[in-house]
XYZ file of C-alpha atoms in Angstrom:
256
model
C -25.252 -74.998 34.081
C -22.154 -74.582 31.963
C -24.100 -72.484 29.450
C -25.323 -70.258 32.281
C -21.797 -69.733 33.580
C -20.576 -69.031 30.058
C -23.273 -66.403 29.550
C -22.361 -64.753 32.836
C -18.684 -64.656 31.787
C -19.462 -63.112 28.392
C -21.754 -60.538 29.954
C -19.143 -59.620 32.545
C -16.462 -59.289 29.900
C -18.667 -56.998 27.814
C -19.415 -54.902 30.855
C -15.713 -54.550 31.605
C -15.056 -53.428 28.018
C -17.836 -50.844 28.230
C -16.519 -49.549 31.543
C -12.985 -49.334 30.161
C -14.187 -47.407 27.118
C -16.253 -45.109 29.280
C -13.280 -44.465 31.548
C -11.092 -43.712 28.533
C -13.605 -41.271 27.052
C -14.090 -39.659 30.433
C -10.335 -39.228 30.822
C -10.056 -37.782 27.330
C -12.833 -35.322 28.086
C -11.159 -34.180 31.281
C -7.773 -33.678 29.590
C -6.668 -30.024 29.707
C -6.678 -28.218 26.346
C -3.376 -26.941 24.973
C -2.267 -25.253 21.753
C 1.305 -25.180 20.499
C 2.381 -23.116 17.482
C 5.685 -23.539 15.668
C 7.523 -20.455 14.438
C 6.896 -16.848 15.407
C 3.962 -15.184 17.107
C 4.400 -11.952 15.108
C 4.922 -11.500 11.375
C 5.511 -8.493 9.121
C 4.325 -8.638 5.504
C 5.209 -6.162 2.751
C 2.693 -4.089 0.799
C 2.215 -6.680 -1.940
C 0.934 -9.278 0.521
C 1.833 -12.959 0.706
C 1.238 -16.035 2.837
C 2.444 -17.367 6.169
C 2.502 -21.068 7.091
C 3.150 -22.874 10.363
C 2.088 -25.978 12.308
C -0.488 -25.923 15.092
C -0.740 -28.794 17.569
C -3.776 -29.026 19.841
C -4.988 -31.595 22.360
C -8.602 -30.743 21.561
C -10.704 -29.316 18.737
C -9.955 -25.692 17.938
C -11.290 -22.683 16.013
C -9.685 -19.510 14.674
C -10.859 -15.931 14.104
C -9.200 -13.037 12.296
C -11.662 -10.160 12.190
C -9.899 -8.707 9.123
C -11.117 -9.471 5.608
C -7.643 -8.883 4.157
C -6.105 -11.559 6.387
C -7.618 -15.012 5.767
C -6.800 -18.184 7.734
C -7.209 -21.755 6.471
C -8.443 -24.052 7.825
C -10.835 -22.094 10.037
C -11.158 -24.955 12.546
C -9.667 -28.362 13.269
C -9.588 -31.441 15.443
C -6.994 -32.439 17.991
C -3.607 -33.238 16.554
C -1.290 -31.284 14.256
C -2.598 -29.065 11.449
C -0.824 -26.976 8.801
C -2.076 -23.376 9.048
C -1.923 -20.930 6.133
C -2.531 -17.183 6.488
C -3.129 -15.374 3.186
C -2.546 -11.601 3.264
C -4.010 -9.430 0.491
C -2.164 -6.499 -1.103
C -2.390 -3.297 0.907
C -3.678 -0.554 -1.389
C -4.173 1.928 1.450
C -1.737 4.570 2.636
C -1.687 3.290 6.228
C 0.041 0.394 7.938
C -2.457 -2.193 9.220
C -2.546 -4.964 11.804
C -4.513 -8.157 12.391
C -4.714 -10.430 15.428
C -5.287 -14.103 14.582
C -6.805 -15.856 17.609
C -6.737 -19.656 17.928
C -9.027 -21.034 20.638
C -9.519 -24.450 22.222
C -11.834 -24.472 25.245
C -10.493 -21.656 27.414
C -7.001 -21.697 25.918
C -6.075 -19.075 23.288
C -2.998 -18.336 21.219
C -2.587 -15.103 19.241
C -0.584 -14.480 16.066
C -0.051 -10.816 15.088
C 0.277 -9.846 11.421
C 1.517 -6.354 10.479
C 1.397 -5.180 6.873
C 3.276 -2.194 5.492
C 1.383 0.663 3.879
C 1.383 1.642 0.226
C 3.991 4.364 -0.158
C 2.853 7.636 -1.677
C 4.507 10.878 -2.712
C 2.108 13.244 -4.463
C 2.692 16.892 -5.403
C -0.041 19.428 -6.077
C 2.074 20.956 -8.822
C 5.023 19.712 -10.866
C 5.411 22.931 -12.854
C 5.932 26.458 -11.520
C 6.055 29.597 -13.669
C 7.076 32.903 -12.097
C 7.986 36.399 -13.207
C 11.446 37.863 -12.937
C 10.656 39.334 -9.511
C 11.761 37.726 -6.261
C 8.996 35.516 -4.887
C 7.962 32.510 -2.787
C 5.901 29.591 -4.072
C 4.271 26.874 -1.941
C 3.752 23.304 -3.114
C 1.728 20.823 -1.056
C 3.232 17.347 -0.681
C 0.993 14.421 0.230
C 3.183 11.658 1.600
C 3.324 8.873 4.167
C 7.093 8.529 4.171
C 10.189 10.552 4.859
C 11.371 12.488 1.828
C 14.258 14.716 0.827
C 14.527 17.642 -1.603
C 17.476 18.018 -3.931
C 18.215 21.130 -5.987
C 20.311 21.040 -9.131
C 23.701 22.531 -8.350
C 23.444 24.832 -11.365
C 20.353 26.590 -9.965
C 21.061 26.486 -6.235
C 22.207 30.097 -6.461
C 18.705 31.374 -7.187
C 16.367 28.676 -5.782
C 16.160 27.508 -2.173
C 13.687 25.183 -0.447
C 12.313 24.902 3.057
C 9.765 22.304 4.076
C 7.441 21.388 6.904
C 7.242 17.622 6.623
C 5.175 14.972 8.368
C 4.961 11.187 8.148
C 2.617 8.267 8.868
C -0.618 8.121 7.017
C -1.202 10.216 3.924
C -0.661 13.711 5.290
C -0.001 17.119 3.854
C 3.246 18.988 4.209
C 4.481 22.094 2.466
C 7.469 22.927 0.313
C 8.284 26.624 0.138
C 10.387 27.643 -2.861
C 12.256 30.921 -2.521
C 13.168 32.318 -5.918
C 15.500 35.269 -6.301
C 14.974 38.159 -8.677
C 16.126 37.467 -12.211
C 18.322 40.165 -13.675
C 19.186 38.327 -16.858
C 17.697 35.999 -19.451
C 14.863 33.559 -18.764
C 15.922 30.508 -16.820
C 14.667 27.230 -15.446
C 15.638 24.822 -12.709
C 14.552 21.516 -11.218
C 13.925 20.279 -7.699
C 13.758 16.522 -7.104
C 11.598 15.258 -4.237
C 12.553 11.695 -3.315
C 10.911 9.393 -0.788
C 12.180 6.012 0.397
C 15.510 4.443 -0.514
C 17.481 5.127 -3.676
C 16.751 1.793 -5.365
C 13.049 1.358 -4.558
C 11.937 4.856 -3.646
C 9.466 7.221 -5.277
C 10.643 10.343 -7.083
C 8.837 13.473 -8.244
C 10.300 16.464 -10.082
C 9.277 20.111 -9.862
C 10.387 22.342 -12.744
C 10.602 26.108 -12.157
C 10.440 28.526 -15.078
C 11.396 32.157 -14.424
C 10.862 34.927 -16.954
C 13.706 37.078 -18.196
C 14.314 40.391 -16.518
C 12.272 43.279 -17.887
C 14.318 45.368 -20.356
C 15.936 48.172 -18.399
C 18.648 50.795 -18.791
C 19.701 52.758 -15.745
C 22.026 55.788 -15.713
C 23.782 57.064 -12.626
C 22.740 60.588 -13.652
C 20.485 61.949 -16.327
C 21.668 65.591 -16.348
C 25.086 67.257 -16.113
C 26.023 70.946 -15.853
C 29.320 71.735 -17.602
C 31.288 74.970 -17.403
C 32.022 77.112 -20.476
C 35.560 75.804 -20.637
C 34.208 72.274 -21.160
C 35.179 69.041 -19.408
C 35.029 65.257 -19.594
C 32.205 63.493 -17.797
C 31.650 59.805 -17.005
C 28.252 58.160 -17.118
C 27.676 54.721 -15.569
C 25.167 52.619 -17.460
C 23.461 49.561 -16.034
C 21.552 47.474 -18.528
C 20.299 43.928 -18.991
C 20.350 44.212 -22.773
C 22.654 45.445 -25.484
C 22.520 49.147 -26.185
C 23.930 51.868 -28.452
C 24.800 55.469 -27.577
C 23.455 57.941 -30.141
C 24.479 61.609 -30.327
C 22.086 63.841 -32.262
C 23.533 64.912 -35.596
C 22.878 68.626 -34.955
C 24.973 68.524 -31.779
C 28.599 69.044 -32.762
C 29.952 70.149 -29.422
C 29.830 66.668 -27.809
């Protein structure tokens, strides 16, 4: 009889333990999912790339998706508890800014981390050397750039070179520099225009060199013929020339 009672007691105790465990597992299964992330929900990474780390705490198992091959997340899934998350961002070799949304999911609960990466800066000129004649002219140079840029003219040549531009930014787009070059009435000359994008310390710089030919040899007189009375007189001739000259009187003319 005692053995029978003892067996009943042991069986009852085991049943109570099983029920308690079942209740605990049932409660755990009904617990609402939650995800907590330390730090920011938005990050900006420079062109060279880098990594971002933060803690994620979840009450249930979770998964993560990026959708961007240049933005990798580790680990890609985890169990309930706290996990250290690392986001590795590759170097951006494109000329456009890019974005990735990192989505963490546990049941129906989601948390999103946004990663923005700066573009590769570019400043490309179709021509770094311009050769022109002595005549007044305009020359166009195409600039491919994805940043704001400025044009600087050497002070020594600003008198005969001027620049106007139609600029654009974002993405690698074309804009146009128009160089206005005045007529050269003297010797050959050259000047430089510096196109600079970004800040002074870390910006990109390109130089355009302009070569202008010397003025064509020319001598201009105010008048080519004069009529002088028999009594004679003194006449004045204005000479304009861009080269040295000599005045020669024929040897058989002794009346001048």
